[in-house]
Short mmCIF file of C-alpha atoms in Angstrom, two decimals:
data_model
loop_
_atom_site.label_atom_id
_atom_site.label_comp_id
_atom_site.label_asym_id
_atom_site.label_seq_id
_atom_site.Cartn_x
_atom_site.Cartn_y
_atom_site.Cartn_z
CA UNK A 1 387.83 100.13 124.26
CA UNK A 2 384.23 100.39 125.47
CA UNK A 3 383.59 98.99 128.93
CA UNK A 4 380.85 96.44 129.56
CA UNK A 5 378.81 98.80 131.78
CA UNK A 6 378.69 101.34 128.94
CA UNK A 7 377.67 98.65 126.46
CA UNK A 8 374.79 97.70 128.75
CA UNK A 9 373.72 101.17 129.87
CA UNK A 10 373.66 103.00 126.53
CA UNK A 11 370.83 100.98 124.91
CA UNK A 12 368.73 101.43 128.06
CA UNK A 13 369.35 105.17 127.96
CA UNK A 14 368.31 105.40 124.31
CA UNK A 15 365.21 103.30 124.96
CA UNK A 16 364.21 105.49 127.90
CA UNK A 17 364.59 108.65 125.76
CA UNK A 18 362.56 107.08 122.96
CA UNK A 19 359.76 105.97 125.29
CA UNK A 20 359.56 109.39 126.92
CA UNK A 21 359.44 111.11 123.53
CA UNK A 22 356.87 108.63 122.18
CA UNK A 23 354.61 109.01 125.21
CA UNK A 24 354.69 112.81 124.87
CA UNK A 25 354.01 112.68 121.13
CA UNK A 26 351.13 110.22 121.48
CA UNK A 27 349.52 112.22 124.29
CA UNK A 28 349.88 115.45 122.31
CA UNK A 29 348.29 113.86 119.24
CA UNK A 30 345.37 112.20 121.01
CA UNK A 31 344.57 115.19 123.23
CA UNK A 32 344.99 117.95 120.68
CA UNK A 33 342.16 120.50 120.50
CA UNK A 34 340.52 121.02 117.13
CA UNK A 35 341.99 124.03 115.34
CA UNK A 36 339.58 126.92 114.83
CA UNK A 37 339.17 128.62 111.48
CA UNK A 38 340.22 132.22 110.92
CA UNK A 39 339.66 134.87 108.27
CA UNK A 40 341.82 133.94 105.28
CA UNK A 41 340.79 137.17 103.51
CA UNK A 42 342.78 139.12 106.11
CA UNK A 43 346.03 137.87 104.54
CA UNK A 44 347.77 138.06 101.19
CA UNK A 45 348.80 134.52 100.12
CA UNK A 46 351.73 133.56 97.92
CA UNK A 47 352.64 129.96 97.05
CA UNK A 48 356.27 129.16 96.20
CA UNK A 49 356.62 126.00 94.08
CA UNK A 50 360.29 125.09 93.44
CA UNK A 51 360.68 122.97 90.31
CA UNK A 52 363.38 121.16 88.40
CA UNK A 53 362.28 118.88 85.59
CA UNK A 54 358.70 118.68 86.85
CA UNK A 55 356.71 118.65 83.61
CA UNK A 56 354.95 115.46 84.77
CA UNK A 57 353.22 117.20 87.69
CA UNK A 58 353.63 121.00 87.67
CA UNK A 59 350.64 121.84 85.47
CA UNK A 60 348.24 119.90 87.67
CA UNK A 61 349.71 121.41 90.84
CA UNK A 62 349.42 125.03 89.64
CA UNK A 63 345.90 124.59 88.29
CA UNK A 64 344.71 122.97 91.52
CA UNK A 65 346.24 125.71 93.67
CA UNK A 66 344.59 128.38 91.57
CA UNK A 67 341.22 126.59 91.63
CA UNK A 68 341.17 125.85 95.35
CA UNK A 69 342.73 129.17 96.43
CA UNK A 70 341.66 131.75 93.82
CA UNK A 71 342.92 134.81 95.75
CA UNK A 72 346.45 133.45 96.07
CA UNK A 73 349.44 134.04 93.82
CA UNK A 74 351.49 131.07 92.62
CA UNK A 75 355.22 131.58 92.06
CA UNK A 76 356.83 128.67 90.21
CA UNK A 77 360.64 128.63 90.39
CA UNK A 78 362.04 126.84 87.34
CA UNK A 79 365.55 125.87 88.40
CA UNK A 80 366.88 125.59 84.81
CA UNK A 81 364.85 122.49 83.94
CA UNK A 82 365.88 120.35 80.99
CA UNK A 83 362.26 119.48 80.23
CA UNK A 84 359.14 121.57 79.47
CA UNK A 85 358.53 122.78 83.05
CA UNK A 86 359.21 126.44 82.21
CA UNK A 87 357.17 126.35 79.00
CA UNK A 88 354.16 124.84 80.78
CA UNK A 89 354.20 127.47 83.52
CA UNK A 90 354.82 130.30 81.05
CA UNK A 91 351.71 129.21 79.16
CA UNK A 92 349.64 129.27 82.34
CA UNK A 93 351.05 132.69 83.30
CA UNK A 94 349.99 134.20 79.95
CA UNK A 95 346.32 133.67 80.81
CA UNK A 96 346.45 134.10 84.59
CA UNK A 97 348.05 137.17 86.14
CA UNK A 98 348.31 135.39 89.51
CA UNK A 99 350.68 132.76 88.11
CA UNK A 100 354.32 133.88 87.99
CA UNK A 101 357.35 132.13 86.50
CA UNK A 102 360.71 132.69 88.20
CA UNK A 103 363.32 131.48 85.72
CA UNK A 104 366.81 130.54 86.88
CA UNK A 105 369.72 129.86 84.56
CA UNK A 106 373.00 128.09 85.19
CA UNK A 107 375.54 128.74 86.65
CA UNK A 108 373.33 130.51 89.19
CA UNK A 109 370.69 127.78 89.01
CA UNK A 110 370.82 124.28 90.51
CA UNK A 111 372.41 125.44 93.73
CA UNK A 112 369.84 123.73 95.95
CA UNK A 113 366.24 124.27 96.99
CA UNK A 114 367.17 127.06 99.41
CA UNK A 115 368.76 129.15 96.66
CA UNK A 116 365.70 128.63 94.44
CA UNK A 117 363.35 129.79 97.20
CA UNK A 118 365.52 132.84 97.87
CA UNK A 119 365.14 133.86 94.22
CA UNK A 120 361.35 133.75 94.58
CA UNK A 121 361.65 135.83 97.75
CA UNK A 122 363.58 138.45 95.77
CA UNK A 123 360.97 138.44 92.99
CA UNK A 124 358.14 138.80 95.50
CA UNK A 125 359.88 141.79 97.10
CA UNK A 126 360.00 143.50 93.70
CA UNK A 127 356.36 142.63 93.01
CA UNK A 128 354.88 143.98 96.26
CA UNK A 129 354.23 147.66 96.75
CA UNK A 130 356.39 149.51 99.26
CA UNK A 131 353.44 150.13 101.54
CA UNK A 132 352.41 146.45 101.71
CA UNK A 133 351.78 145.16 105.24
CA UNK A 134 354.41 142.45 105.32
CA UNK A 135 353.02 141.04 108.58
CA UNK A 136 349.90 140.10 106.59
CA UNK A 137 351.73 138.64 103.60
CA UNK A 138 352.11 134.86 103.97
CA UNK A 139 354.39 132.63 101.89
CA UNK A 140 353.62 128.92 101.56
CA UNK A 141 356.12 126.44 100.10
CA UNK A 142 354.48 123.60 98.16
CA UNK A 143 356.27 120.70 96.48
CA UNK A 144 355.84 120.40 92.73
CA UNK A 145 353.58 117.37 93.34
CA UNK A 146 351.87 118.89 96.39
CA UNK A 147 348.11 119.19 96.81
CA UNK A 148 346.89 121.45 99.61
CA UNK A 149 343.65 120.99 101.54
CA UNK A 150 341.12 123.46 100.02
CA UNK A 151 340.33 124.67 103.56
CA UNK A 152 343.95 125.03 104.67
CA UNK A 153 344.10 128.82 104.49
CA UNK A 154 341.15 129.18 106.86
CA UNK A 155 342.80 126.80 109.32
CA UNK A 156 346.21 128.48 109.33
CA UNK A 157 344.53 131.90 109.65
CA UNK A 158 342.96 130.91 112.96
CA UNK A 159 344.11 131.55 116.53
CA UNK A 160 346.44 128.53 116.43
CA UNK A 161 348.13 130.04 113.38
CA UNK A 162 348.52 133.54 112.00
CA UNK A 163 345.56 134.81 113.97
CA UNK A 164 348.14 135.05 116.76
CA UNK A 165 350.46 137.97 115.90
CA UNK A 166 353.40 136.21 117.58
CA UNK A 167 353.20 133.30 115.13
CA UNK A 168 355.81 133.58 112.40
CA UNK A 169 355.38 130.15 110.83
CA UNK A 170 352.88 127.31 110.56
CA UNK A 171 353.48 123.74 109.43
CA UNK A 172 350.51 121.61 108.38
CA UNK A 173 350.23 117.83 108.44
CA UNK A 174 351.61 115.79 105.51
CA UNK A 175 349.87 112.83 103.86
CA UNK A 176 350.78 110.36 101.13
CA UNK A 177 347.92 110.50 98.65
CA UNK A 178 348.90 107.22 96.97
CA UNK A 179 348.68 105.22 100.21
CA UNK A 180 345.65 103.35 98.88
CA UNK A 181 347.02 102.72 95.39
CA UNK A 182 346.68 98.94 94.73
CA UNK A 183 349.43 98.95 92.07
CA UNK A 184 352.06 101.63 92.79
CA UNK A 185 354.33 99.90 90.26
CA UNK A 186 352.03 99.00 87.36
CA UNK A 187 354.86 97.53 85.29
CA UNK A 188 355.93 95.06 87.99
CA UNK A 189 354.60 91.87 89.52
CA UNK A 190 352.58 91.10 92.64
CA UNK A 191 355.54 90.77 95.01
CA UNK A 192 357.10 94.11 94.02
CA UNK A 193 353.73 95.83 94.26
CA UNK A 194 353.03 94.31 97.68
CA UNK A 195 356.33 95.71 98.97
CA UNK A 196 355.68 99.08 97.29
CA UNK A 197 352.19 99.32 98.83
CA UNK A 198 353.60 98.63 102.28
CA UNK A 199 356.44 101.13 101.82
CA UNK A 200 354.03 103.91 100.80
CA UNK A 201 351.65 102.99 103.63
CA UNK A 202 354.48 103.24 106.16
CA UNK A 203 355.39 106.72 104.89
CA UNK A 204 351.77 107.81 105.24
CA UNK A 205 351.58 106.35 108.74
CA UNK A 206 354.89 107.96 109.70
CA UNK A 207 353.91 111.44 108.55
CA UNK A 208 350.21 111.62 109.30
CA UNK A 209 350.24 110.29 112.88
CA UNK A 210 353.75 109.64 114.26
CA UNK A 211 355.41 112.79 112.91
CA UNK A 212 352.28 114.84 113.56
CA UNK A 213 352.43 113.72 117.19
CA UNK A 214 356.08 114.75 117.41
CA UNK A 215 355.26 118.16 115.96
CA UNK A 216 352.39 118.66 118.40
CA UNK A 217 354.76 117.73 121.23
CA UNK A 218 357.18 120.32 119.89
CA UNK A 219 354.34 122.81 120.06
CA UNK A 220 354.41 122.32 123.81
CA UNK A 221 358.20 122.65 124.01
CA UNK A 222 358.40 125.65 121.64
CA UNK A 223 360.49 123.85 119.02
CA UNK A 224 358.16 123.03 116.11
CA UNK A 225 360.05 122.31 112.91
CA UNK A 226 359.18 123.52 109.42
CA UNK A 227 359.01 121.00 106.58
CA UNK A 228 359.62 121.35 102.88
CA UNK A 229 355.96 120.87 101.94
CA UNK A 230 353.07 122.78 103.52
CA UNK A 231 355.38 125.34 105.15
CA UNK A 232 353.68 128.71 105.85
CA UNK A 233 355.69 131.77 106.93
CA UNK A 234 354.98 135.45 107.43
CA UNK A 235 356.95 137.56 104.98
CA UNK A 236 357.96 139.80 107.90
CA UNK A 237 359.49 136.77 109.65
CA UNK A 238 361.46 135.94 106.50
CA UNK A 239 362.62 139.57 106.44
CA UNK A 240 363.93 139.26 109.99
CA UNK A 241 365.93 136.16 109.07
CA UNK A 242 367.27 137.84 105.92
CA UNK A 243 368.39 140.83 107.96
CA UNK A 244 370.38 138.56 110.28
CA UNK A 245 371.57 135.90 107.81
CA UNK A 246 371.55 137.80 104.45
CA UNK A 247 368.90 135.38 103.08
CA UNK A 248 365.89 133.54 104.50
CA UNK A 249 366.80 130.04 103.30
CA UNK A 250 370.35 128.82 103.80
CA UNK A 251 372.21 128.01 100.62
CA UNK A 252 373.70 124.52 100.50
CA UNK A 253 371.59 123.23 103.38
CA UNK A 254 370.14 119.75 102.87
CA UNK A 255 367.37 120.57 105.35
CA UNK A 256 366.80 124.18 104.35
CA UNK A 257 363.22 123.95 105.63
CA UNK A 258 364.14 122.79 109.12
CA UNK A 259 367.00 125.30 109.31
CA UNK A 260 364.55 128.07 108.38
CA UNK A 261 362.48 127.10 111.40
CA UNK A 262 365.55 127.19 113.66
CA UNK A 263 366.37 130.70 112.50
CA UNK A 264 362.77 131.77 112.97
CA UNK A 265 362.70 130.62 116.61
CA UNK A 266 366.16 132.09 117.27
CA UNK A 267 364.74 135.44 116.07
CA UNK A 268 361.86 135.21 118.51
CA UNK A 269 359.05 134.11 116.19
CA UNK A 270 356.79 131.26 117.20
CA UNK A 271 356.01 128.27 114.97
CA UNK A 272 352.90 126.15 115.33
CA UNK A 273 351.82 122.84 113.87
CA UNK A 274 348.22 122.35 112.77
CA UNK A 275 347.29 118.70 112.32
CA UNK A 276 343.68 119.40 111.29
CA UNK A 277 344.65 120.45 107.79
CA UNK A 278 347.09 118.89 105.37
CA UNK A 279 349.16 118.85 102.24
CA UNK A 280 349.47 115.64 100.26
CA UNK A 281 352.39 114.35 98.25
CA UNK A 282 353.50 111.16 96.56
CA UNK A 283 354.91 108.43 98.76
CA UNK A 284 357.96 106.73 97.27
CA UNK A 285 357.33 103.11 96.19
CA UNK A 286 360.97 102.49 95.25
CA UNK A 287 363.32 101.36 98.04
CA UNK A 288 366.37 102.92 96.39
CA UNK A 289 364.81 106.35 95.98
CA UNK A 290 363.44 106.15 99.50
CA UNK A 291 366.83 105.31 101.05
CA UNK A 292 368.51 108.09 99.06
CA UNK A 293 365.92 110.59 100.27
CA UNK A 294 366.34 109.52 103.89
CA UNK A 295 370.13 109.60 103.60
CA UNK A 296 369.84 113.24 102.54
CA UNK A 297 367.64 113.97 105.55
CA UNK A 298 370.05 112.24 107.93
CA UNK A 299 372.99 114.19 106.51
CA UNK A 300 370.98 117.39 106.83
CA UNK A 301 370.30 116.56 110.46
CA UNK A 302 374.03 116.15 111.05
CA UNK A 303 374.61 119.56 109.44
CA UNK A 304 372.21 121.11 111.95
CA UNK A 305 374.37 120.09 114.92
CA UNK A 306 376.33 123.29 114.33
CA UNK A 307 373.34 125.26 115.65
CA UNK A 308 373.53 123.60 119.08
CA UNK A 309 375.59 126.35 120.80
CA UNK A 310 373.26 129.08 119.53
CA UNK A 311 370.18 127.19 120.66
CA UNK A 312 371.54 126.40 124.11
CA UNK A 313 372.43 130.06 124.68
CA UNK A 314 369.28 131.53 123.08
CA UNK A 315 366.74 133.30 125.28
CA UNK A 316 364.02 132.23 122.85
CA UNK A 317 364.47 128.52 123.59
CA UNK A 318 363.24 127.23 126.94
CA UNK A 319 364.78 124.25 128.67
CA UNK A 320 362.28 121.77 127.16
CA UNK A 321 362.81 123.24 123.70
CA UNK A 322 366.58 122.90 124.01
CA UNK A 323 366.30 119.25 125.08
CA UNK A 324 363.84 118.38 122.31
CA UNK A 325 365.92 120.09 119.61
CA UNK A 326 369.17 118.49 120.74
CA UNK A 327 367.41 115.12 120.84
CA UNK A 328 366.34 115.65 117.21
CA UNK A 329 369.82 116.78 116.14
CA UNK A 330 371.51 113.81 117.76
CA UNK A 331 369.28 111.07 116.36
CA UNK A 332 371.70 110.20 113.50
CA UNK A 333 374.59 110.33 115.98
CA UNK A 334 372.75 107.91 118.28
CA UNK A 335 372.18 105.57 115.35
CA UNK A 336 375.88 105.66 114.48
CA UNK A 337 376.91 105.00 118.08
CA UNK A 338 374.43 102.12 118.27
CA UNK A 339 375.88 100.55 115.13
CA UNK A 340 379.39 100.93 116.53
CA UNK A 341 378.38 99.39 119.87
CA UNK A 342 376.74 96.47 118.09
CA UNK A 343 379.98 95.84 116.21
CA UNK A 344 381.97 96.01 119.47
CA UNK A 345 379.51 93.74 121.25
CA UNK A 346 379.72 91.08 118.54
CA UNK A 347 383.49 91.37 118.56
CA UNK A 348 383.56 90.84 122.33
CA UNK A 349 381.18 87.92 121.96
CA UNK A 350 383.50 86.41 119.38
CA UNK A 351 386.52 86.83 121.67
CA UNK A 352 384.62 85.23 124.54
CA UNK A 353 383.61 82.33 122.31
CA UNK A 354 387.23 81.87 121.21
CA UNK A 355 388.51 81.89 124.81
CA UNK A 356 385.77 80.04 126.69
CA UNK A 357 384.03 78.10 123.94
CA UNK A 358 380.91 78.78 121.93
CA UNK A 359 378.64 77.04 124.43
CA UNK A 360 379.85 79.17 127.33
CA UNK A 361 379.50 82.41 125.39
CA UNK A 362 376.01 81.79 124.08
CA UNK A 363 374.91 80.14 127.31
CA UNK A 364 375.50 83.43 129.09
CA UNK A 365 373.37 85.22 126.52
CA UNK A 366 370.55 82.70 126.80
CA UNK A 367 370.43 83.31 130.53
CA UNK A 368 369.37 86.87 129.79
CA UNK A 369 366.38 85.87 127.64
CA UNK A 370 363.72 87.28 130.03
CA UNK A 371 365.42 90.67 129.89
CA UNK A 372 365.79 90.49 126.10
CA UNK A 373 362.13 89.52 125.69
CA UNK A 374 360.98 92.36 127.95
CA UNK A 375 363.08 94.90 126.06
CA UNK A 376 361.73 93.60 122.75
CA UNK A 377 358.13 94.02 123.89
CA UNK A 378 358.77 97.54 125.22
CA UNK A 379 360.55 98.49 121.99
CA UNK A 380 357.92 97.13 119.61
CA UNK A 381 354.72 98.08 121.47
CA UNK A 382 354.94 101.87 120.90
CA UNK A 383 354.99 101.34 117.14
CA UNK A 384 352.15 98.81 117.23
CA UNK A 385 349.98 101.24 119.23
CA UNK A 386 350.19 103.81 116.44
CA UNK A 387 348.35 101.31 114.22
CA UNK A 388 344.84 101.75 115.71
CA UNK A 389 345.33 105.54 115.81
CA UNK A 390 346.24 105.56 112.14
CA UNK A 391 343.24 103.31 111.32
CA UNK A 392 340.90 105.70 113.14
CA UNK A 393 342.13 108.82 111.34
CA UNK A 394 343.30 107.61 107.94
CA UNK A 395 342.00 104.09 107.16
CA UNK A 396 338.71 103.52 108.96
CA UNK A 397 337.64 100.96 106.34
CA UNK A 398 340.43 98.56 107.32
CA UNK A 399 340.32 95.97 110.08
CA UNK A 400 341.90 96.28 113.51
CA UNK A 401 344.15 93.34 112.66
CA UNK A 402 345.46 95.22 109.61
CA UNK A 403 346.13 98.25 111.79
CA UNK A 404 348.10 96.18 114.32
CA UNK A 405 350.10 94.57 111.54
CA UNK A 406 350.83 98.00 110.09
CA UNK A 407 352.08 99.04 113.52
CA UNK A 408 354.39 96.04 113.61
CA UNK A 409 355.61 96.88 110.12
CA UNK A 410 356.25 100.46 111.27
CA UNK A 411 358.70 99.07 113.85
CA UNK A 412 360.62 97.21 111.13
CA UNK A 413 360.39 100.22 108.82
CA UNK A 414 362.03 102.44 111.47
CA UNK A 415 365.29 100.50 111.10
CA UNK A 416 365.93 102.30 107.80
CA UNK A 417 367.26 105.11 110.00
CA UNK A 418 370.44 103.14 110.76
CA UNK A 419 371.74 102.66 107.18
CA UNK A 420 370.51 106.14 106.26
CA UNK A 421 372.45 107.70 109.14
CA UNK A 422 375.57 105.71 108.28
CA UNK A 423 375.41 106.72 104.63
CA UNK A 424 374.78 110.36 105.54
CA UNK A 425 377.79 110.37 107.88
CA UNK A 426 380.06 108.85 105.22
CA UNK A 427 378.89 111.41 102.65
CA UNK A 428 379.58 114.23 105.09
CA UNK A 429 383.09 112.91 105.76
CA UNK A 430 383.73 112.79 102.03
CA UNK A 431 382.50 116.35 101.57
CA UNK A 432 379.62 115.31 99.31
CA UNK A 433 376.74 117.72 99.83
CA UNK A 434 375.11 117.93 96.39
CA UNK A 435 371.88 116.17 95.40
CA UNK A 436 369.64 115.88 92.38
CA UNK A 437 365.90 115.74 92.88
CA UNK A 438 364.02 112.52 93.48
CA UNK A 439 362.26 111.40 90.31
CA UNK A 440 358.46 111.63 90.46
CA UNK A 441 356.47 108.43 90.21
CA UNK A 442 354.70 109.78 87.12
CA UNK A 443 357.96 110.31 85.25
CA UNK A 444 359.21 107.79 82.75
CA UNK A 445 362.27 105.98 84.05
CA UNK A 446 365.27 107.07 82.04
CA UNK A 447 368.68 105.47 81.98
CA UNK A 448 370.99 106.15 84.88
CA UNK A 449 370.34 106.56 88.60
CA UNK A 450 367.60 108.68 90.14
CA UNK A 451 368.01 111.17 92.96
CA UNK A 452 371.69 111.26 92.04
CA UNK A 453 374.16 111.88 94.85
CA UNK A 454 376.93 114.23 93.81
#
């Protein structure tokens, strides 16, 4: 049984950790220096675009990448799609020698995004000449619906990126390009569309300012994480991981992108985050698809806990990097403990009410209202303060009141982490680690669930 002091102290401890992390992230975001451009022509660029049933978006993505970055090669990995994804890319490859189709067939296909990316890595190794300078070959992973800033390659070539020979990976900022869409769900009514607009806006706010701040803070602690979209890596750094782990991306990992970053740092390569360039993707307007996506991320975070001993003992992680990484790993665990403590607290409150009467039990709680109010203000204010920052950088045409309301909504939005962590933990206990892809917004809705958990 939990003791009362623990019940009282644990929430304060979590709040203190959150406030410290938030303050560091906000300071890092607001005080970041502008990234300098480098010479993109000094590098050989290769885009990896993993696809499964992406006919709705893949043609546009490939054509835009080729138009905006004409010197780059585009490698589309068709993970045994049931639609016309492979045929569309094959048609583009017939007329453009810098477009390559990597075809996978079951049973080898559909083993996860990491396995698909490893197959493109193998194809690239066969494509490159033996005397290629692999320190100057850069791989960038782009989602099938991703759109990269036309100036991104100049930014990541600069001194904050691959212009520094010690940099093995660069992650750019992520935006939701449908954040301003007035009708994300054209076939639904005003109420559904109002909720969908807010949900997409919160994802854009989360990624473009809050998560960017966290990544810039990680730049100071030496623990920047790689994401699944807009992830740049030196081919030589991938080689070093493959030599140690047999493959660059871990098969079966739900956060293969973040795990790649862990391996990169453990091998001594540095990762940087550049917030002054971006990749855009679709925000999810459907609550069910969103919760399924975040459950996968929470479960992937729990999988990463196994790296804790290696990180603590690594000479490539400093003390601040160890603390930041463990804090990230343990977020789903903290959410689970918080849910358990809430259940225990309500149970104890019920027992007290049964023994001493309802009035006595709730009277004691009411006596603590100044403390509760103070904690509420301290908990909500950090989210609200992101609102004006987001307005400045991403929505300058909106009012300050709208920005403050968005900040308040961001606080409510953050509570999705609790059910997502609980669902991820239950899935892990049941040994369920397989996932289907999240359906694109442009796709027609077929019968059956989307982003199927298996």
